[in-house]
Amino acid sequence: MKMDLPFKGSLRPLLGAALLILMPACDRGDAGTVALAAPLPAQPTGRGEDIKATPSAVQGCHELLLDQTIPSGRVQVALCGCGSSAELRFVHQFAGKMEVRAYPLNAQVAEAIVHSEAKLWSDHLVSVDLAQERGGRLVLGDFRDGMPVISSVPYVTADEESLVQDFRDGALYISTESKGERRLTRVEVGDDRGKFHPERVSCEWGPPAGVRHHLDLSLSTDGSVIGVSYVGFTPQKNGAVTSCSIDADRDDQESRWSSDASETRINLLAAGVDHEPDGEAESDDNRIRIRSESGRYTVTFEMNASDFCGHSSVHARSITLDPRNQVCESVESPDG
């Protein structure tokens, strides 16, 4: 259940060179393709050239969702292509250059979109709501560092319910009546710098030469758990390391969540059951229980190890996480 799809690389055409991107218009009731937009005002580059010489990177796209000037230049967002070639394209023209990032949409996602809307927040963040029936995907493009950095968050709604967004205190808040509110914050360090993720707490435990456990919990603004990610690393005698990986999110399609006052229960789905419309059913073998007490979270895994673990790998039976200092206070192994 990965939150982010891969996106294509940067496109940096030389100034004065022709850029021609032709994408077929999708038959979604749109009024033809996007016309060639007017370029930014001339910005001297010191070489007698300016950005006027670069044609629009959204030419041929079928839906222009955003075209706005920000302090660093100009931002455009467009839906382009059809079927397996569909993509959401982010364009940033600045300082005489142009950066393009494309977020691919598989054919099923593209065909299921019933409404798309882009919003600009705080002069650097663009959110694009690709709404579908009972859910959708929010794609985010952060332009703070010049080139757009793309991330995405799936969401689920009830019938005829829409996603509500708000930006405050440097974070994007998204909410639905049925699922509550979550806070998306920007990653400031590492490979994910510039991406927005649901607020999370994590801990890691294990001796340097032994089994190591990493637990990551995504939280809503009221402190309830909306996502669980666990990885266990087991060193082998031959020097190799095998792993267990367990993931669940309230908005994925591979788990069922239920809660009461004392506990959240997650049933992971097993494939191949014919009586379910989607060919999946709840598994009695793979469950996660989460209990919150005194500000701490205890996560218990009742798992069939062979479904999630490599050969001879060990996963934790339970982990207690204190979010105030993000440490694993206790870890129990399956054998007690």
Short mmCIF file of C-alpha atoms in Angstrom, two decimals:
data_model
loop_
_atom_site.label_atom_id
_atom_site.label_comp_id
_atom_site.label_asym_id
_atom_site.label_seq_id
_atom_site.Cartn_x
_atom_site.Cartn_y
_atom_site.Cartn_z
CA MET A 1 0.00 0.00 0.00
CA LYS A 2 2.33 2.67 -1.12
CA MET A 3 1.07 6.21 -0.82
CA ASP A 4 3.17 7.58 -3.75
CA LEU A 5 3.34 6.56 -7.36
CA PRO A 6 6.55 7.17 -9.28
CA PHE A 7 6.77 10.29 -11.36
CA LYS A 8 8.76 11.10 -14.44
CA GLY A 9 11.95 13.09 -14.48
CA SER A 10 12.65 16.73 -15.04
CA LEU A 11 12.32 18.31 -18.47
CA ARG A 12 14.70 21.24 -19.00
CA PRO A 13 14.49 22.46 -22.59
CA LEU A 14 17.08 24.97 -23.76
CA LEU A 15 15.72 28.47 -24.12
CA GLY A 16 14.89 29.18 -27.74
CA ALA A 17 14.44 25.48 -28.55
CA ALA A 18 11.00 24.28 -29.52
CA LEU A 19 9.13 22.11 -27.02
CA LEU A 20 6.16 20.29 -28.49
CA ILE A 21 4.15 17.91 -26.34
CA LEU A 22 1.10 16.53 -28.07
CA MET A 23 -1.32 14.44 -26.02
CA PRO A 24 -4.70 13.19 -27.25
CA ALA A 25 -7.79 14.76 -25.75
CA CYS A 26 -9.84 12.41 -23.55
CA ASP A 27 -13.50 11.99 -24.24
CA ARG A 28 -14.79 13.24 -20.89
CA GLY A 29 -17.10 15.92 -22.17
CA ASP A 30 -14.32 18.49 -22.23
CA ALA A 31 -14.33 21.31 -24.73
CA GLY A 32 -11.27 20.24 -26.71
CA THR A 33 -7.62 20.61 -25.82
CA VAL A 34 -5.91 23.40 -23.92
CA ALA A 35 -4.85 26.25 -26.14
CA LEU A 36 -1.28 27.51 -26.12
CA ALA A 37 -1.17 29.81 -23.11
CA ALA A 38 0.47 33.22 -23.11
CA PRO A 39 4.04 33.13 -21.79
CA LEU A 40 5.33 34.98 -18.77
CA PRO A 41 6.60 38.52 -19.19
CA ALA A 42 10.17 38.67 -20.45
CA GLN A 43 12.79 37.78 -17.84
CA PRO A 44 16.33 38.68 -19.00
CA THR A 45 18.80 35.83 -18.71
CA GLY A 46 21.95 37.75 -19.49
CA ARG A 47 22.22 36.05 -22.89
CA GLY A 48 19.67 38.15 -24.76
CA GLU A 49 17.02 35.41 -24.39
CA ASP A 50 13.87 35.14 -22.30
CA ILE A 51 11.23 32.62 -21.39
CA LYS A 52 8.92 33.84 -24.16
CA ALA A 53 10.89 31.63 -26.49
CA THR A 54 9.69 28.45 -24.73
CA PRO A 55 6.26 27.18 -25.82
CA SER A 56 3.72 25.98 -23.24
CA ALA A 57 4.31 22.50 -21.78
CA VAL A 58 0.54 21.98 -21.44
CA GLN A 59 -0.22 22.33 -25.14
CA GLY A 60 -2.40 19.41 -26.22
CA CYS A 61 -3.60 18.57 -22.70
CA HIS A 62 -7.36 18.25 -22.38
CA GLU A 63 -7.95 20.02 -19.04
CA LEU A 64 -6.03 22.98 -17.59
CA LEU A 65 -6.69 22.95 -13.84
CA LEU A 66 -4.49 25.83 -12.73
CA ASP A 67 -2.56 28.68 -14.36
CA GLN A 68 -1.31 31.19 -11.82
CA THR A 69 1.64 33.43 -11.07
CA ILE A 70 3.46 32.89 -7.77
CA PRO A 71 6.40 34.92 -6.35
CA SER A 72 8.95 32.63 -8.03
CA GLY A 73 7.28 32.53 -11.45
CA ARG A 74 4.32 30.79 -13.02
CA VAL A 75 2.58 27.51 -12.13
CA GLN A 76 0.44 25.41 -14.46
CA VAL A 77 -1.29 22.11 -13.75
CA ALA A 78 -3.09 20.08 -16.41
CA LEU A 79 -4.65 16.67 -17.01
CA CYS A 80 -3.11 15.13 -20.11
CA GLY A 81 -3.51 11.98 -22.16
CA CYS A 82 -5.90 9.04 -21.91
CA GLY A 83 -5.95 5.49 -20.61
CA SER A 84 -2.52 4.12 -19.73
CA SER A 85 -0.91 7.36 -21.02
CA ALA A 86 -2.86 9.66 -18.70
CA GLU A 87 -0.93 11.92 -16.36
CA LEU A 88 -1.25 14.96 -14.15
CA ARG A 89 1.36 17.47 -15.31
CA PHE A 90 2.93 20.16 -13.09
CA VAL A 91 4.83 22.99 -14.80
CA HIS A 92 6.94 25.69 -13.16
CA GLN A 93 8.43 28.55 -15.19
CA PHE A 94 10.96 30.55 -13.19
CA ALA A 95 14.22 32.48 -13.66
CA GLY A 96 14.26 31.83 -17.38
CA LYS A 97 13.84 28.06 -16.97
CA MET A 98 11.02 25.56 -17.04
CA GLU A 99 10.61 22.46 -14.85
CA VAL A 100 8.01 19.79 -15.62
CA ARG A 101 6.92 16.91 -13.40
CA ALA A 102 4.36 14.30 -14.46
CA TYR A 103 2.35 12.16 -12.06
CA PRO A 104 1.18 9.06 -13.99
CA LEU A 105 -2.42 7.87 -13.66
CA ASN A 106 -3.21 4.28 -14.49
CA ALA A 107 -6.13 3.71 -16.82
CA GLN A 108 -8.54 2.65 -14.05
CA VAL A 109 -7.83 5.74 -11.94
CA ALA A 110 -8.10 8.09 -14.94
CA GLU A 111 -11.41 6.62 -16.08
CA ALA A 112 -12.91 6.76 -12.57
CA ILE A 113 -12.34 10.51 -12.07
CA VAL A 114 -15.68 12.32 -11.85
CA HIS A 115 -14.34 15.74 -10.88
CA SER A 116 -10.92 17.39 -10.71
CA GLU A 117 -10.00 20.63 -8.99
CA ALA A 118 -6.67 22.35 -8.23
CA LYS A 119 -6.03 24.86 -5.44
CA LEU A 120 -2.98 27.00 -4.64
CA TRP A 121 -2.02 27.37 -0.99
CA SER A 122 0.47 29.85 0.50
CA ASP A 123 2.10 30.65 -2.88
CA HIS A 124 3.98 27.35 -3.11
CA LEU A 125 1.70 24.33 -2.61
CA VAL A 126 -0.80 23.07 -5.19
CA SER A 127 -3.34 20.41 -4.23
CA VAL A 128 -5.24 18.59 -6.96
CA ASP A 129 -8.34 16.68 -5.90
CA LEU A 130 -9.01 13.82 -8.32
CA ALA A 131 -12.43 12.89 -6.98
CA GLN A 132 -14.07 9.55 -7.66
CA GLU A 133 -17.21 7.94 -6.31
CA ARG A 134 -16.74 7.39 -2.57
CA GLY A 135 -13.19 8.66 -2.58
CA GLY A 136 -10.33 9.76 -4.75
CA ARG A 137 -6.71 10.82 -4.62
CA LEU A 138 -5.22 14.14 -3.55
CA VAL A 139 -2.04 14.89 -5.51
CA LEU A 140 0.25 17.58 -4.10
CA GLY A 141 2.91 19.61 -5.88
CA ASP A 142 5.24 21.67 -3.69
CA PHE A 143 7.10 24.44 -5.58
CA ARG A 144 8.97 25.88 -2.62
CA ASP A 145 12.39 24.70 -3.82
CA GLY A 146 11.93 25.63 -7.49
CA MET A 147 11.13 22.34 -9.18
CA PRO A 148 7.83 20.68 -8.22
CA VAL A 149 7.99 17.83 -5.70
CA ILE A 150 5.04 15.46 -6.08
CA SER A 151 3.30 13.37 -3.43
CA SER A 152 -0.17 11.89 -3.12
CA VAL A 153 -2.68 10.74 -0.52
CA PRO A 154 -5.66 8.45 -1.24
CA TYR A 155 -8.91 9.12 0.61
CA VAL A 156 -12.28 7.46 1.11
CA THR A 157 -15.66 9.14 1.54
CA ALA A 158 -19.26 8.14 2.08
CA ASP A 159 -21.91 8.58 -0.63
CA GLU A 160 -22.16 12.13 -2.01
CA GLU A 161 -19.48 13.33 0.41
CA SER A 162 -16.66 15.60 -0.70
CA LEU A 163 -13.16 16.26 0.60
CA VAL A 164 -12.67 19.46 2.62
CA GLN A 165 -9.24 21.12 2.58
CA ASP A 166 -7.66 23.89 4.63
CA PHE A 167 -4.10 25.21 4.93
CA ARG A 168 -2.89 26.62 8.24
CA ASP A 169 0.30 26.72 10.31
CA GLY A 170 2.30 25.35 7.37
CA ALA A 171 0.24 22.16 7.08
CA LEU A 172 -2.59 21.01 4.84
CA TYR A 173 -5.65 19.66 6.66
CA ILE A 174 -7.99 17.32 4.82
CA SER A 175 -11.22 15.95 6.22
CA THR A 176 -14.40 14.07 5.43
CA GLU A 177 -17.41 13.68 7.68
CA SER A 178 -17.11 9.90 7.70
CA LYS A 179 -13.32 9.63 8.26
CA GLY A 180 -12.48 12.75 10.26
CA GLU A 181 -9.57 15.15 9.82
CA ARG A 182 -5.90 14.46 9.15
CA ARG A 183 -2.94 16.81 9.01
CA LEU A 184 -0.46 16.59 6.14
CA THR A 185 2.99 18.00 6.91
CA ARG A 186 5.98 18.66 4.68
CA VAL A 187 9.05 16.44 4.96
CA GLU A 188 12.09 18.68 5.49
CA VAL A 189 15.01 16.24 5.29
CA GLY A 190 16.03 13.13 3.38
CA ASP A 191 14.95 11.67 0.07
CA ASP A 192 11.30 12.70 0.63
CA ARG A 193 12.11 16.39 1.18
CA GLY A 194 9.25 18.50 -0.18
CA LYS A 195 6.65 15.72 -0.04
CA PHE A 196 3.59 15.95 2.18
CA HIS A 197 2.60 13.00 4.38
CA PRO A 198 -0.05 12.42 7.05
CA GLU A 199 1.26 13.31 10.47
CA ARG A 200 3.00 10.34 12.01
CA VAL A 201 4.94 9.04 14.99
CA SER A 202 7.48 6.24 14.89
CA CYS A 203 9.93 4.21 16.93
CA GLU A 204 12.75 1.73 16.37
CA TRP A 205 14.03 -0.99 18.64
CA GLY A 206 16.63 -3.76 18.57
CA PRO A 207 20.27 -4.52 19.36
CA PRO A 208 22.81 -3.73 16.62
CA ALA A 209 23.39 -7.40 15.83
CA GLY A 210 19.85 -8.65 16.48
CA VAL A 211 16.34 -8.32 15.07
CA ARG A 212 15.36 -4.70 14.54
CA HIS A 213 11.78 -3.45 14.58
CA HIS A 214 10.45 -0.21 13.08
CA LEU A 215 6.87 0.95 13.73
CA ASP A 216 5.25 3.96 12.08
CA LEU A 217 1.74 5.22 12.98
CA SER A 218 -0.15 7.87 11.00
CA LEU A 219 -2.49 9.90 13.21
CA SER A 220 -5.60 12.00 12.72
CA THR A 221 -5.82 15.37 14.45
CA ASP A 222 -7.75 13.78 17.36
CA GLY A 223 -4.95 11.27 17.96
CA SER A 224 -6.68 8.21 16.51
CA VAL A 225 -4.58 5.89 14.33
CA ILE A 226 -5.33 6.04 10.60
CA GLY A 227 -2.34 4.12 9.28
CA VAL A 228 0.09 1.43 10.46
CA SER A 229 3.43 0.50 8.92
CA TYR A 230 5.76 -2.08 10.48
CA VAL A 231 9.06 -3.51 9.26
CA GLY A 232 11.13 -6.16 11.03
CA PHE A 233 14.71 -6.92 9.93
CA THR A 234 16.20 -10.31 10.83
CA PRO A 235 19.94 -10.98 10.30
CA GLN A 236 20.81 -14.48 9.05
CA LYS A 237 23.90 -16.58 9.75
CA ASN A 238 25.15 -16.13 6.18
CA GLY A 239 25.20 -12.35 6.62
CA ALA A 240 21.98 -11.68 4.71
CA VAL A 241 19.06 -9.76 6.22
CA THR A 242 15.46 -10.82 5.64
CA SER A 243 12.43 -8.75 6.51
CA CYS A 244 8.75 -8.66 7.41
CA SER A 245 6.57 -5.81 6.15
CA ILE A 246 3.01 -5.11 7.37
CA ASP A 247 1.01 -2.07 6.20
CA ALA A 248 -2.57 -0.89 6.57
CA ASP A 249 -4.32 2.44 6.04
CA ARG A 250 -7.93 3.48 6.65
CA ASP A 251 -8.18 4.65 3.05
CA ASP A 252 -6.66 1.64 1.34
CA GLN A 253 -8.68 -1.13 -0.27
CA GLU A 254 -6.86 -3.99 1.47
CA SER A 255 -8.01 -3.69 5.07
CA ARG A 256 -11.18 -3.28 7.13
CA TRP A 257 -11.13 -1.07 10.23
CA SER A 258 -13.44 -0.97 13.26
CA SER A 259 -13.13 0.90 16.56
CA ASP A 260 -14.70 1.22 19.97
CA ALA A 261 -13.78 3.23 23.04
CA SER A 262 -10.86 1.00 23.99
CA GLU A 263 -9.46 -0.49 20.79
CA THR A 264 -9.03 -0.18 17.02
CA ARG A 265 -9.15 -3.46 15.09
CA ILE A 266 -7.82 -4.01 11.57
CA ASN A 267 -8.56 -7.08 9.45
CA LEU A 268 -6.33 -7.46 6.43
CA LEU A 269 -7.92 -8.92 3.32
CA ALA A 270 -7.04 -12.23 1.68
CA ALA A 271 -7.45 -12.68 -2.07
CA GLY A 272 -9.20 -15.49 -3.92
CA VAL A 273 -12.59 -15.72 -2.19
CA ASP A 274 -15.27 -15.96 -4.87
CA HIS A 275 -18.29 -14.89 -2.84
CA GLU A 276 -16.96 -11.36 -2.36
CA PRO A 277 -17.61 -8.88 -5.22
CA ASP A 278 -13.95 -7.84 -5.32
CA GLY A 279 -12.65 -11.37 -4.83
CA GLU A 280 -11.41 -10.61 -1.32
CA ALA A 281 -12.57 -11.33 2.20
CA GLU A 282 -11.45 -10.61 5.73
CA SER A 283 -8.73 -12.97 6.91
CA ASP A 284 -9.00 -14.67 10.31
CA ASP A 285 -5.23 -15.17 10.20
CA ASN A 286 -4.08 -11.54 9.84
CA ARG A 287 -5.30 -8.97 12.31
CA ILE A 288 -3.89 -5.87 14.00
CA ARG A 289 -5.19 -4.51 17.29
CA ILE A 290 -4.30 -1.01 18.54
CA ARG A 291 -4.97 0.10 22.11
CA SER A 292 -4.36 3.64 23.40
CA GLU A 293 -3.68 4.14 27.11
CA SER A 294 -2.11 7.08 28.95
CA GLY A 295 -1.01 8.61 25.67
CA ARG A 296 0.78 5.43 24.52
CA TYR A 297 -0.16 3.13 21.66
CA THR A 298 0.17 -0.64 21.92
CA VAL A 299 0.01 -2.40 18.56
CA THR A 300 -0.54 -6.17 18.56
CA PHE A 301 0.04 -8.22 15.41
CA GLU A 302 -1.87 -11.50 15.05
CA MET A 303 -0.34 -12.51 11.75
CA ASN A 304 0.44 -15.50 9.60
CA ALA A 305 4.15 -14.81 9.24
CA SER A 306 4.47 -16.52 5.84
CA ASP A 307 2.11 -13.91 4.33
CA PHE A 308 4.38 -10.99 5.26
CA CYS A 309 7.84 -12.31 6.08
CA GLY A 310 10.83 -13.62 4.24
CA HIS A 311 12.45 -16.96 5.04
CA SER A 312 13.40 -17.26 8.74
CA SER A 313 12.24 -13.70 9.47
CA VAL A 314 10.77 -12.72 12.82
CA HIS A 315 8.03 -10.14 13.35
CA ALA A 316 7.03 -8.53 16.64
CA ARG A 317 3.97 -9.77 18.47
CA SER A 318 3.35 -6.37 20.06
CA ILE A 319 5.02 -2.97 20.31
CA THR A 320 4.22 -0.13 22.71
CA LEU A 321 5.05 3.31 21.32
CA ASP A 322 5.22 6.53 23.31
CA PRO A 323 4.62 9.37 20.79
CA ARG A 324 5.93 12.03 23.16
CA ASN A 325 9.54 10.89 22.70
CA GLN A 326 8.97 8.46 19.79
CA VAL A 327 10.55 5.41 21.42
CA CYS A 328 9.50 1.76 21.48
CA GLU A 329 8.92 1.23 25.23
CA SER A 330 8.48 -2.53 24.89
CA VAL A 331 8.61 -5.15 22.16
CA GLU A 332 7.27 -8.71 22.49
CA SER A 333 8.29 -11.47 20.09
CA PRO A 334 5.80 -14.08 18.82
CA ASP A 335 7.23 -16.79 21.11
CA GLY A 336 6.56 -14.60 24.13
#
